């Protein structure tokens, strides 16, 4: 379990929960991105969802809560959903089918374990489809009070993974330092520092959402993979800023960088939510 090595020391005292796997942003950072995304949704998205920013913000933390040491089956099933170590794909494209075909590729062609490579794109698209199906139920039964609840749950969970994709260190095997020829790891601890930044240094949903406008997505799978690839390009900047100590003591440079990544996450989240609403018009559901 590669992410077990990253201990960020997050104690959620109210529930007695300690998360040992590396989260992408602390829980409140995920919440800030989700709330920002909800604030800028177009008017044709159902009102309950647009008004549900606080619920979506809370629920966006659930995938990290599922990595509880007291729930080992769930923890093991969940861990690979949060990252994709791009380098470990050896330039091969992921199959645009399902996670099981991807796992087969990783095992048979790449000779690597899927839980070490990661399946983040599939976690995003699977939860996008869950949300689209829930929205379809809302179109069919707009007065059913149970449907908004599940839309918010699926939307919040989806927002966690879209937020992870915006965090560059969730797209690389150098997720917590860079291995050196002598066996040491340079800049170990960078992951926890960048994760903590939005919450620790007070980035707000109000500033994250400024200037965002929902965009239509033609191909969700393609869009997800392009977004993750773009996030991967910011890894050198992460290490550069960390080497300057700018994640320990924020500078104008580091704050602007992290704010831009949060804004990118909010834009991505909003666009995927909006795509789910649009797709729901084409889905036939049943009781």
PDB file of C-alpha atoms in Angstrom:
ATOM      1  CA  UNK A   1       0.000   0.000   0.000  1.00  0.00           C
ATOM      2  CA  UNK A   2       2.169   2.801  -1.301  1.00  0.00           C
ATOM      3  CA  UNK A   3       0.198   5.691   0.216  1.00  0.00           C
ATOM      4  CA  UNK A   4       0.484   4.221   3.707  1.00  0.00           C
ATOM      5  CA  UNK A   5       3.939   5.755   3.775  1.00  0.00           C
ATOM      6  CA  UNK A   6       2.520   9.259   3.852  1.00  0.00           C
ATOM      7  CA  UNK A   7       1.342   9.975   7.364  1.00  0.00           C
ATOM      8  CA  UNK A   8      -0.121  13.414   7.611  1.00  0.00           C
ATOM      9  CA  UNK A   9      -1.208  13.249  11.212  1.00  0.00           C
ATOM     10  CA  UNK A  10      -4.793  14.305  10.693  1.00  0.00           C
ATOM     11  CA  UNK A  11      -6.806  13.516  13.796  1.00  0.00           C
ATOM     12  CA  UNK A  12     -10.545  13.975  13.540  1.00  0.00           C
ATOM     13  CA  UNK A  13     -11.154  14.032  17.244  1.00  0.00           C
ATOM     14  CA  UNK A  14     -14.921  14.077  17.136  1.00  0.00           C
ATOM     15  CA  UNK A  15     -15.056  10.687  15.510  1.00  0.00           C
ATOM     16  CA  UNK A  16     -11.795   9.315  16.803  1.00  0.00           C
ATOM     17  CA  UNK A  17     -10.618   8.898  13.234  1.00  0.00           C
ATOM     18  CA  UNK A  18      -7.048   9.047  12.052  1.00  0.00           C
ATOM     19  CA  UNK A  19      -6.403   9.001   8.320  1.00  0.00           C
ATOM     20  CA  UNK A  20      -3.082   7.434   7.354  1.00  0.00           C
ATOM     21  CA  UNK A  21      -3.279   7.427   3.566  1.00  0.00           C
ATOM     22  CA  UNK A  22      -2.380  10.644   1.805  1.00  0.00           C
ATOM     23  CA  UNK A  23      -5.452  12.740   1.123  1.00  0.00           C
ATOM     24  CA  UNK A  24      -5.547  15.177  -1.801  1.00  0.00           C
ATOM     25  CA  UNK A  25      -6.061  18.392   0.167  1.00  0.00           C
ATOM     26  CA  UNK A  26      -7.204  18.165   3.751  1.00  0.00           C
ATOM     27  CA  UNK A  27     -10.915  17.540   4.262  1.00  0.00           C
ATOM     28  CA  UNK A  28     -11.743  21.247   4.539  1.00  0.00           C
ATOM     29  CA  UNK A  29      -9.725  21.944   1.392  1.00  0.00           C
ATOM     30  CA  UNK A  30     -11.886  19.471  -0.503  1.00  0.00           C
ATOM     31  CA  UNK A  31     -14.925  21.154   0.998  1.00  0.00           C
ATOM     32  CA  UNK A  32     -13.782  24.595  -0.105  1.00  0.00           C
ATOM     33  CA  UNK A  33     -13.386  23.423  -3.708  1.00  0.00           C
ATOM     34  CA  UNK A  34     -16.797  21.709  -3.718  1.00  0.00           C
ATOM     35  CA  UNK A  35     -18.562  24.712  -2.198  1.00  0.00           C
ATOM     36  CA  UNK A  36     -16.897  27.028  -4.725  1.00  0.00           C
ATOM     37  CA  UNK A  37     -18.030  24.801  -7.597  1.00  0.00           C
ATOM     38  CA  UNK A  38     -21.632  24.745  -6.358  1.00  0.00           C
ATOM     39  CA  UNK A  39     -21.712  28.531  -6.091  1.00  0.00           C
ATOM     40  CA  UNK A  40     -21.164  28.955  -9.842  1.00  0.00           C
ATOM     41  CA  UNK A  41     -23.417  26.267 -11.283  1.00  0.00           C
ATOM     42  CA  UNK A  42     -25.759  27.362 -14.113  1.00  0.00           C
ATOM     43  CA  UNK A  43     -29.403  28.077 -13.335  1.00  0.00           C
ATOM     44  CA  UNK A  44     -30.686  25.026 -15.220  1.00  0.00           C
ATOM     45  CA  UNK A  45     -29.091  22.701 -12.651  1.00  0.00           C
ATOM     46  CA  UNK A  46     -31.708  21.810  -9.979  1.00  0.00           C
ATOM     47  CA  UNK A  47     -32.027  24.440  -7.273  1.00  0.00           C
ATOM     48  CA  UNK A  48     -31.483  21.960  -4.423  1.00  0.00           C
ATOM     49  CA  UNK A  49     -28.078  21.076  -5.866  1.00  0.00           C
ATOM     50  CA  UNK A  50     -27.027  24.677  -6.493  1.00  0.00           C
ATOM     51  CA  UNK A  51     -28.056  25.539  -2.943  1.00  0.00           C
ATOM     52  CA  UNK A  52     -26.361  22.460  -1.506  1.00  0.00           C
ATOM     53  CA  UNK A  53     -22.829  23.817  -1.277  1.00  0.00           C
ATOM     54  CA  UNK A  54     -22.435  23.159   2.443  1.00  0.00           C
ATOM     55  CA  UNK A  55     -23.736  19.592   2.079  1.00  0.00           C
ATOM     56  CA  UNK A  56     -21.528  18.935  -0.939  1.00  0.00           C
ATOM     57  CA  UNK A  57     -18.554  20.377   0.950  1.00  0.00           C
ATOM     58  CA  UNK A  58     -19.074  18.009   3.878  1.00  0.00           C
ATOM     59  CA  UNK A  59     -19.727  14.970   1.681  1.00  0.00           C
ATOM     60  CA  UNK A  60     -16.617  15.668  -0.392  1.00  0.00           C
ATOM     61  CA  UNK A  61     -14.620  14.473   2.594  1.00  0.00           C
ATOM     62  CA  UNK A  62     -16.165  11.002   2.676  1.00  0.00           C
ATOM     63  CA  UNK A  63     -13.659   9.160   0.431  1.00  0.00           C
ATOM     64  CA  UNK A  64     -10.898  10.114   2.881  1.00  0.00           C
ATOM     65  CA  UNK A  65     -13.093   9.004   5.786  1.00  0.00           C
ATOM     66  CA  UNK A  66     -13.372   5.614   4.089  1.00  0.00           C
ATOM     67  CA  UNK A  67      -9.620   5.126   4.520  1.00  0.00           C
ATOM     68  CA  UNK A  68     -10.094   4.379   8.201  1.00  0.00           C
ATOM     69  CA  UNK A  69      -7.776   1.778   9.739  1.00  0.00           C
ATOM     70  CA  UNK A  70     -10.805   0.206  11.425  1.00  0.00           C
ATOM     71  CA  UNK A  71     -12.419  -0.553   8.027  1.00  0.00           C
ATOM     72  CA  UNK A  72      -9.647  -2.504   6.271  1.00  0.00           C
ATOM     73  CA  UNK A  73     -11.790  -3.994   3.473  1.00  0.00           C
ATOM     74  CA  UNK A  74     -13.122  -0.573   2.525  1.00  0.00           C
ATOM     75  CA  UNK A  75      -9.723   1.054   2.975  1.00  0.00           C
ATOM     76  CA  UNK A  76      -8.077  -1.389   0.586  1.00  0.00           C
ATOM     77  CA  UNK A  77     -10.833  -1.016  -2.005  1.00  0.00           C
ATOM     78  CA  UNK A  78     -10.655   2.781  -1.790  1.00  0.00           C
ATOM     79  CA  UNK A  79      -6.962   3.575  -1.789  1.00  0.00           C
ATOM     80  CA  UNK A  80      -6.239   3.477  -5.549  1.00  0.00           C
ATOM     81  CA  UNK A  81      -9.208   5.727  -6.363  1.00  0.00           C
ATOM     82  CA  UNK A  82      -7.313   8.828  -5.275  1.00  0.00           C
ATOM     83  CA  UNK A  83      -4.320   8.940  -7.602  1.00  0.00           C
ATOM     84  CA  UNK A  84      -2.748   8.010 -10.899  1.00  0.00           C
ATOM     85  CA  UNK A  85       1.021   7.585 -11.099  1.00  0.00           C
ATOM     86  CA  UNK A  86       1.336   8.755 -14.680  1.00  0.00           C
ATOM     87  CA  UNK A  87       4.927   7.614 -15.172  1.00  0.00           C
ATOM     88  CA  UNK A  88       3.987   4.019 -14.348  1.00  0.00           C
ATOM     89  CA  UNK A  89       1.766   3.795 -17.432  1.00  0.00           C
ATOM     90  CA  UNK A  90       4.902   3.834 -19.638  1.00  0.00           C
ATOM     91  CA  UNK A  91       3.098   6.052 -22.135  1.00  0.00           C
ATOM     92  CA  UNK A  92       0.222   3.619 -22.647  1.00  0.00           C
ATOM     93  CA  UNK A  93      -3.292   5.127 -22.752  1.00  0.00           C
ATOM     94  CA  UNK A  94      -5.808   3.864 -20.240  1.00  0.00           C
ATOM     95  CA  UNK A  95      -8.697   1.905 -21.785  1.00  0.00           C
ATOM     96  CA  UNK A  96     -11.841   3.992 -22.193  1.00  0.00           C
ATOM     97  CA  UNK A  97     -13.989   1.128 -20.935  1.00  0.00           C
ATOM     98  CA  UNK A  98     -13.797   0.330 -17.226  1.00  0.00           C
ATOM     99  CA  UNK A  99     -11.402  -0.080 -14.326  1.00  0.00           C
ATOM    100  CA  UNK A 100     -11.188  -3.844 -14.750  1.00  0.00           C
ATOM    101  CA  UNK A 101      -9.752  -3.514 -18.235  1.00  0.00           C
ATOM    102  CA  UNK A 102      -7.275  -1.014 -16.797  1.00  0.00           C
ATOM    103  CA  UNK A 103      -6.320  -3.439 -14.035  1.00  0.00           C
ATOM    104  CA  UNK A 104      -5.766  -6.159 -16.622  1.00  0.00           C
ATOM    105  CA  UNK A 105      -3.483  -3.812 -18.567  1.00  0.00           C
ATOM    106  CA  UNK A 106      -1.504  -2.989 -15.446  1.00  0.00           C
ATOM    107  CA  UNK A 107      -1.111  -6.612 -14.383  1.00  0.00           C
ATOM    108  CA  UNK A 108      -0.436  -8.249 -17.749  1.00  0.00           C
ATOM    109  CA  UNK A 109       1.312  -5.638 -19.912  1.00  0.00           C
ATOM    110  CA  UNK A 110       2.857  -3.241 -17.419  1.00  0.00           C
ATOM    111  CA  UNK A 111       3.585  -5.925 -14.787  1.00  0.00           C
ATOM    112  CA  UNK A 112       2.513  -3.533 -12.039  1.00  0.00           C
ATOM    113  CA  UNK A 113      -0.041  -3.646  -9.255  1.00  0.00           C
ATOM    114  CA  UNK A 114      -3.124  -1.474  -9.903  1.00  0.00           C
ATOM    115  CA  UNK A 115      -3.252  -0.298  -6.300  1.00  0.00           C
ATOM    116  CA  UNK A 116       0.238   1.151  -6.807  1.00  0.00           C
ATOM    117  CA  UNK A 117      -0.471   2.745 -10.196  1.00  0.00           C
ATOM    118  CA  UNK A 118      -3.888   4.158  -9.262  1.00  0.00           C
ATOM    119  CA  UNK A 119      -7.289   4.361 -10.939  1.00  0.00           C
ATOM    120  CA  UNK A 120      -8.306   7.984 -10.352  1.00  0.00           C
ATOM    121  CA  UNK A 121      -9.854   8.552 -13.826  1.00  0.00           C
ATOM    122  CA  UNK A 122     -12.222   5.637 -13.280  1.00  0.00           C
ATOM    123  CA  UNK A 123     -13.263   6.865  -9.836  1.00  0.00           C
ATOM    124  CA  UNK A 124     -14.198  10.200 -11.415  1.00  0.00           C
ATOM    125  CA  UNK A 125     -16.145   8.783 -14.367  1.00  0.00           C
ATOM    126  CA  UNK A 126     -17.919   6.107 -12.317  1.00  0.00           C
ATOM    127  CA  UNK A 127     -19.171   8.703  -9.848  1.00  0.00           C
ATOM    128  CA  UNK A 128     -20.086  11.068 -12.667  1.00  0.00           C
ATOM    129  CA  UNK A 129     -22.338   8.304 -14.012  1.00  0.00           C
ATOM    130  CA  UNK A 130     -23.800   7.675 -10.554  1.00  0.00           C
ATOM    131  CA  UNK A 131     -24.682  11.345 -10.291  1.00  0.00           C
ATOM    132  CA  UNK A 132     -26.121  11.398 -13.820  1.00  0.00           C
ATOM    133  CA  UNK A 133     -28.367   8.442 -12.952  1.00  0.00           C
ATOM    134  CA  UNK A 134     -29.520  10.166  -9.750  1.00  0.00           C
ATOM    135  CA  UNK A 135     -30.263  13.352 -11.679  1.00  0.00           C
ATOM    136  CA  UNK A 136     -32.294  11.252 -14.124  1.00  0.00           C
ATOM    137  CA  UNK A 137     -34.386  10.048 -11.194  1.00  0.00           C
ATOM    138  CA  UNK A 138     -34.955  13.663 -10.211  1.00  0.00           C
ATOM    139  CA  UNK A 139     -36.213  14.456 -13.711  1.00  0.00           C
ATOM    140  CA  UNK A 140     -38.630  11.539 -13.448  1.00  0.00           C
ATOM    141  CA  UNK A 141     -39.694  12.083  -9.830  1.00  0.00           C
ATOM    142  CA  UNK A 142     -39.049  15.733  -8.965  1.00  0.00           C
ATOM    143  CA  UNK A 143     -41.253  15.525  -5.861  1.00  0.00           C
ATOM    144  CA  UNK A 144     -39.530  12.480  -4.366  1.00  0.00           C
ATOM    145  CA  UNK A 145     -37.637  13.765  -1.287  1.00  0.00           C
ATOM    146  CA  UNK A 146     -35.188  10.847  -1.339  1.00  0.00           C
ATOM    147  CA  UNK A 147     -33.701  11.760  -4.720  1.00  0.00           C
ATOM    148  CA  UNK A 148     -32.054  15.078  -3.781  1.00  0.00           C
ATOM    149  CA  UNK A 149     -30.335  13.328  -0.890  1.00  0.00           C
ATOM    150  CA  UNK A 150     -28.638  10.795  -3.123  1.00  0.00           C
ATOM    151  CA  UNK A 151     -27.762  13.457  -5.707  1.00  0.00           C
ATOM    152  CA  UNK A 152     -25.919  15.389  -3.025  1.00  0.00           C
ATOM    153  CA  UNK A 153     -24.146  12.278  -1.745  1.00  0.00           C
ATOM    154  CA  UNK A 154     -22.960  11.235  -5.208  1.00  0.00           C
ATOM    155  CA  UNK A 155     -22.071  14.826  -6.090  1.00  0.00           C
ATOM    156  CA  UNK A 156     -20.018  15.225  -2.936  1.00  0.00           C
ATOM    157  CA  UNK A 157     -18.142  11.976  -3.440  1.00  0.00           C
ATOM    158  CA  UNK A 158     -17.451  12.899  -7.067  1.00  0.00           C
ATOM    159  CA  UNK A 159     -16.113  16.280  -5.921  1.00  0.00           C
ATOM    160  CA  UNK A 160     -13.511  14.527  -3.805  1.00  0.00           C
ATOM    161  CA  UNK A 161     -11.958  12.764  -6.759  1.00  0.00           C
ATOM    162  CA  UNK A 162     -12.119  15.794  -9.053  1.00  0.00           C
ATOM    163  CA  UNK A 163     -10.384  17.727  -6.278  1.00  0.00           C
ATOM    164  CA  UNK A 164      -7.688  15.040  -6.060  1.00  0.00           C
ATOM    165  CA  UNK A 165      -7.069  15.390  -9.794  1.00  0.00           C
ATOM    166  CA  UNK A 166      -6.300  19.090  -9.333  1.00  0.00           C
ATOM    167  CA  UNK A 167      -3.578  18.299  -6.790  1.00  0.00           C
ATOM    168  CA  UNK A 168      -0.456  17.646  -8.916  1.00  0.00           C
ATOM    169  CA  UNK A 169       1.131  15.241  -6.452  1.00  0.00           C
ATOM    170  CA  UNK A 170      -1.804  12.868  -7.022  1.00  0.00           C
ATOM    171  CA  UNK A 171      -0.679  12.375 -10.620  1.00  0.00           C
ATOM    172  CA  UNK A 172       2.883  11.146 -10.036  1.00  0.00           C
ATOM    173  CA  UNK A 173       4.871   8.413  -8.375  1.00  0.00           C
ATOM    174  CA  UNK A 174       6.962  11.251  -6.861  1.00  0.00           C
ATOM    175  CA  UNK A 175       3.992  12.012  -4.639  1.00  0.00           C
ATOM    176  CA  UNK A 176       6.019  12.618  -1.486  1.00  0.00           C
ATOM    177  CA  UNK A 177       9.584  13.420  -2.449  1.00  0.00           C
ATOM    178  CA  UNK A 178      12.039  12.347  -5.131  1.00  0.00           C
ATOM    179  CA  UNK A 179      14.180   9.235  -4.821  1.00  0.00           C
ATOM    180  CA  UNK A 180      17.901   9.876  -5.053  1.00  0.00           C
ATOM    181  CA  UNK A 181      20.626   7.507  -6.351  1.00  0.00           C
ATOM    182  CA  UNK A 182      21.944   7.008  -2.811  1.00  0.00           C
ATOM    183  CA  UNK A 183      18.560   5.729  -1.630  1.00  0.00           C
ATOM    184  CA  UNK A 184      17.495   8.880   0.176  1.00  0.00           C
ATOM    185  CA  UNK A 185      14.319  10.808  -0.605  1.00  0.00           C
ATOM    186  CA  UNK A 186      14.673  14.510  -1.287  1.00  0.00           C
ATOM    187  CA  UNK A 187      11.868  16.821  -0.070  1.00  0.00           C
ATOM    188  CA  UNK A 188       9.991  14.085   1.745  1.00  0.00           C
ATOM    189  CA  UNK A 189       6.972  15.621   3.437  1.00  0.00           C
ATOM    190  CA  UNK A 190       6.008  17.857   0.515  1.00  0.00           C
ATOM    191  CA  UNK A 191       2.682  16.063   0.088  1.00  0.00           C
ATOM    192  CA  UNK A 192       1.389  16.880   3.556  1.00  0.00           C
ATOM    193  CA  UNK A 193       2.483  20.504   3.265  1.00  0.00           C
ATOM    194  CA  UNK A 194       0.708  21.065  -0.043  1.00  0.00           C
ATOM    195  CA  UNK A 195      -2.390  19.159   1.121  1.00  0.00           C
ATOM    196  CA  UNK A 196      -2.656  21.374   4.165  1.00  0.00           C
ATOM    197  CA  UNK A 197      -2.139  24.697   2.435  1.00  0.00           C
ATOM    198  CA  UNK A 198      -5.746  25.655   1.497  1.00  0.00           C
ATOM    199  CA  UNK A 199      -7.058  24.970   4.987  1.00  0.00           C
ATOM    200  CA  UNK A 200      -4.018  26.085   6.963  1.00  0.00           C
ATOM    201  CA  UNK A 201      -3.651  29.399   5.171  1.00  0.00           C
ATOM    202  CA  UNK A 202      -7.310  30.267   4.786  1.00  0.00           C
ATOM    203  CA  UNK A 203      -8.296  29.912   1.161  1.00  0.00           C
ATOM    204  CA  UNK A 204     -12.057  30.455   0.963  1.00  0.00           C
ATOM    205  CA  UNK A 205     -14.804  29.247  -1.342  1.00  0.00           C
ATOM    206  CA  UNK A 206     -15.613  32.866  -2.146  1.00  0.00           C
ATOM    207  CA  UNK A 207     -12.180  33.594  -3.627  1.00  0.00           C
ATOM    208  CA  UNK A 208     -11.885  30.190  -5.280  1.00  0.00           C
ATOM    209  CA  UNK A 209     -15.153  30.612  -7.191  1.00  0.00           C
ATOM    210  CA  UNK A 210     -14.472  34.114  -8.535  1.00  0.00           C
ATOM    211  CA  UNK A 211     -14.647  34.289 -12.312  1.00  0.00           C
ATOM    212  CA  UNK A 212     -15.650  30.665 -12.848  1.00  0.00           C
ATOM    213  CA  UNK A 213     -18.289  29.799 -15.445  1.00  0.00           C
ATOM    214  CA  UNK A 214     -19.526  26.310 -16.301  1.00  0.00           C
ATOM    215  CA  UNK A 215     -18.363  24.843 -19.604  1.00  0.00           C
ATOM    216  CA  UNK A 216     -19.919  22.050 -21.619  1.00  0.00           C
ATOM    217  CA  UNK A 217     -17.927  18.843 -22.018  1.00  0.00           C
ATOM    218  CA  UNK A 218     -18.256  16.834 -25.215  1.00  0.00           C
ATOM    219  CA  UNK A 219     -16.355  13.719 -24.060  1.00  0.00           C
ATOM    220  CA  UNK A 220     -16.121  13.242 -20.309  1.00  0.00           C
ATOM    221  CA  UNK A 221     -13.527  10.449 -20.403  1.00  0.00           C
ATOM    222  CA  UNK A 222     -11.252  12.459 -22.676  1.00  0.00           C
ATOM    223  CA  UNK A 223     -11.742  15.596 -20.588  1.00  0.00           C
ATOM    224  CA  UNK A 224     -10.876  13.789 -17.357  1.00  0.00           C
ATOM    225  CA  UNK A 225      -7.658  12.369 -18.760  1.00  0.00           C
ATOM    226  CA  UNK A 226      -6.611  15.703 -20.261  1.00  0.00           C
ATOM    227  CA  UNK A 227      -7.207  17.423 -16.928  1.00  0.00           C
ATOM    228  CA  UNK A 228      -5.071  14.882 -15.059  1.00  0.00           C
ATOM    229  CA  UNK A 229      -2.330  15.221 -17.689  1.00  0.00           C
ATOM    230  CA  UNK A 230      -2.398  19.010 -17.308  1.00  0.00           C
ATOM    231  CA  UNK A 231      -2.195  18.692 -13.524  1.00  0.00           C
ATOM    232  CA  UNK A 232       0.879  16.480 -13.981  1.00  0.00           C
ATOM    233  CA  UNK A 233       2.702  19.371 -15.697  1.00  0.00           C
ATOM    234  CA  UNK A 234       2.669  21.352 -12.433  1.00  0.00           C
ATOM    235  CA  UNK A 235       4.821  18.875 -10.496  1.00  0.00           C
ATOM    236  CA  UNK A 236       8.124  20.735 -11.097  1.00  0.00           C
ATOM    237  CA  UNK A 237       6.516  23.921  -9.777  1.00  0.00           C
ATOM    238  CA  UNK A 238       5.413  22.088  -6.623  1.00  0.00           C
ATOM    239  CA  UNK A 239       8.960  20.976  -5.913  1.00  0.00           C
ATOM    240  CA  UNK A 240      10.390  24.393  -6.762  1.00  0.00           C
ATOM    241  CA  UNK A 241       8.086  26.171  -4.316  1.00  0.00           C
ATOM    242  CA  UNK A 242       8.682  23.579  -1.617  1.00  0.00           C
ATOM    243  CA  UNK A 243      12.450  23.944  -1.998  1.00  0.00           C
ATOM    244  CA  UNK A 244      12.000  27.666  -1.266  1.00  0.00           C
ATOM    245  CA  UNK A 245      10.037  26.865   1.897  1.00  0.00           C
ATOM    246  CA  UNK A 246       6.968  28.491   0.382  1.00  0.00           C
ATOM    247  CA  UNK A 247       4.556  25.782   1.520  1.00  0.00           C
ATOM    248  CA  UNK A 248       5.776  26.132   5.117  1.00  0.00           C
ATOM    249  CA  UNK A 249       5.577  29.929   5.130  1.00  0.00           C
ATOM    250  CA  UNK A 250       3.324  31.125   2.312  1.00  0.00           C
ATOM    251  CA  UNK A 251       4.535  33.688  -0.174  1.00  0.00           C
ATOM    252  CA  UNK A 252       2.551  35.586  -2.781  1.00  0.00           C
ATOM    253  CA  UNK A 253       3.940  33.064  -5.285  1.00  0.00           C
ATOM    254  CA  UNK A 254       2.899  29.947  -3.405  1.00  0.00           C
ATOM    255  CA  UNK A 255      -0.505  31.295  -2.440  1.00  0.00           C
ATOM    256  CA  UNK A 256      -1.233  32.223  -6.051  1.00  0.00           C
ATOM    257  CA  UNK A 257      -0.150  28.760  -7.191  1.00  0.00           C
ATOM    258  CA  UNK A 258      -2.311  26.869  -4.695  1.00  0.00           C
ATOM    259  CA  UNK A 259      -5.261  29.173  -5.328  1.00  0.00           C
ATOM    260  CA  UNK A 260      -4.931  28.481  -9.064  1.00  0.00           C
ATOM    261  CA  UNK A 261      -4.958  24.724  -8.449  1.00  0.00           C
ATOM    262  CA  UNK A 262      -8.035  25.070  -6.207  1.00  0.00           C
ATOM    263  CA  UNK A 263      -9.764  27.175  -8.861  1.00  0.00           C
ATOM    264  CA  UNK A 264      -8.856  24.553 -11.466  1.00  0.00           C
ATOM    265  CA  UNK A 265     -10.349  21.890  -9.186  1.00  0.00           C
ATOM    266  CA  UNK A 266     -13.533  23.886  -8.698  1.00  0.00           C
ATOM    267  CA  UNK A 267     -13.880  24.501 -12.436  1.00  0.00           C
ATOM    268  CA  UNK A 268     -13.310  20.813 -13.161  1.00  0.00           C
ATOM    269  CA  UNK A 269     -15.792  19.753 -10.485  1.00  0.00           C
ATOM    270  CA  UNK A 270     -18.457  22.164 -11.696  1.00  0.00           C
ATOM    271  CA  UNK A 271     -18.026  21.090 -15.320  1.00  0.00           C
ATOM    272  CA  UNK A 272     -18.305  17.387 -14.475  1.00  0.00           C
ATOM    273  CA  UNK A 273     -21.391  18.033 -12.320  1.00  0.00           C
ATOM    274  CA  UNK A 274     -22.923  20.009 -15.166  1.00  0.00           C
ATOM    275  CA  UNK A 275     -22.101  17.234 -17.620  1.00  0.00           C
ATOM    276  CA  UNK A 276     -23.877  14.785 -15.300  1.00  0.00           C
ATOM    277  CA  UNK A 277     -26.981  16.971 -15.314  1.00  0.00           C
ATOM    278  CA  UNK A 278     -26.946  17.150 -19.106  1.00  0.00           C
ATOM    279  CA  UNK A 279     -26.384  13.407 -19.486  1.00  0.00           C
ATOM    280  CA  UNK A 280     -29.291  12.689 -17.147  1.00  0.00           C
ATOM    281  CA  UNK A 281     -31.739  13.863 -19.817  1.00  0.00           C
ATOM    282  CA  UNK A 282     -30.758  10.834 -21.926  1.00  0.00           C
ATOM    283  CA  UNK A 283     -30.954   8.219 -19.172  1.00  0.00           C
ATOM    284  CA  UNK A 284     -34.025   6.031 -18.652  1.00  0.00           C
ATOM    285  CA  UNK A 285     -34.392   4.980 -15.035  1.00  0.00           C
ATOM    286  CA  UNK A 286     -36.784   2.607 -13.296  1.00  0.00           C
ATOM    287  CA  UNK A 287     -38.338   2.133  -9.873  1.00  0.00           C
TER     288      UNK A 287
END
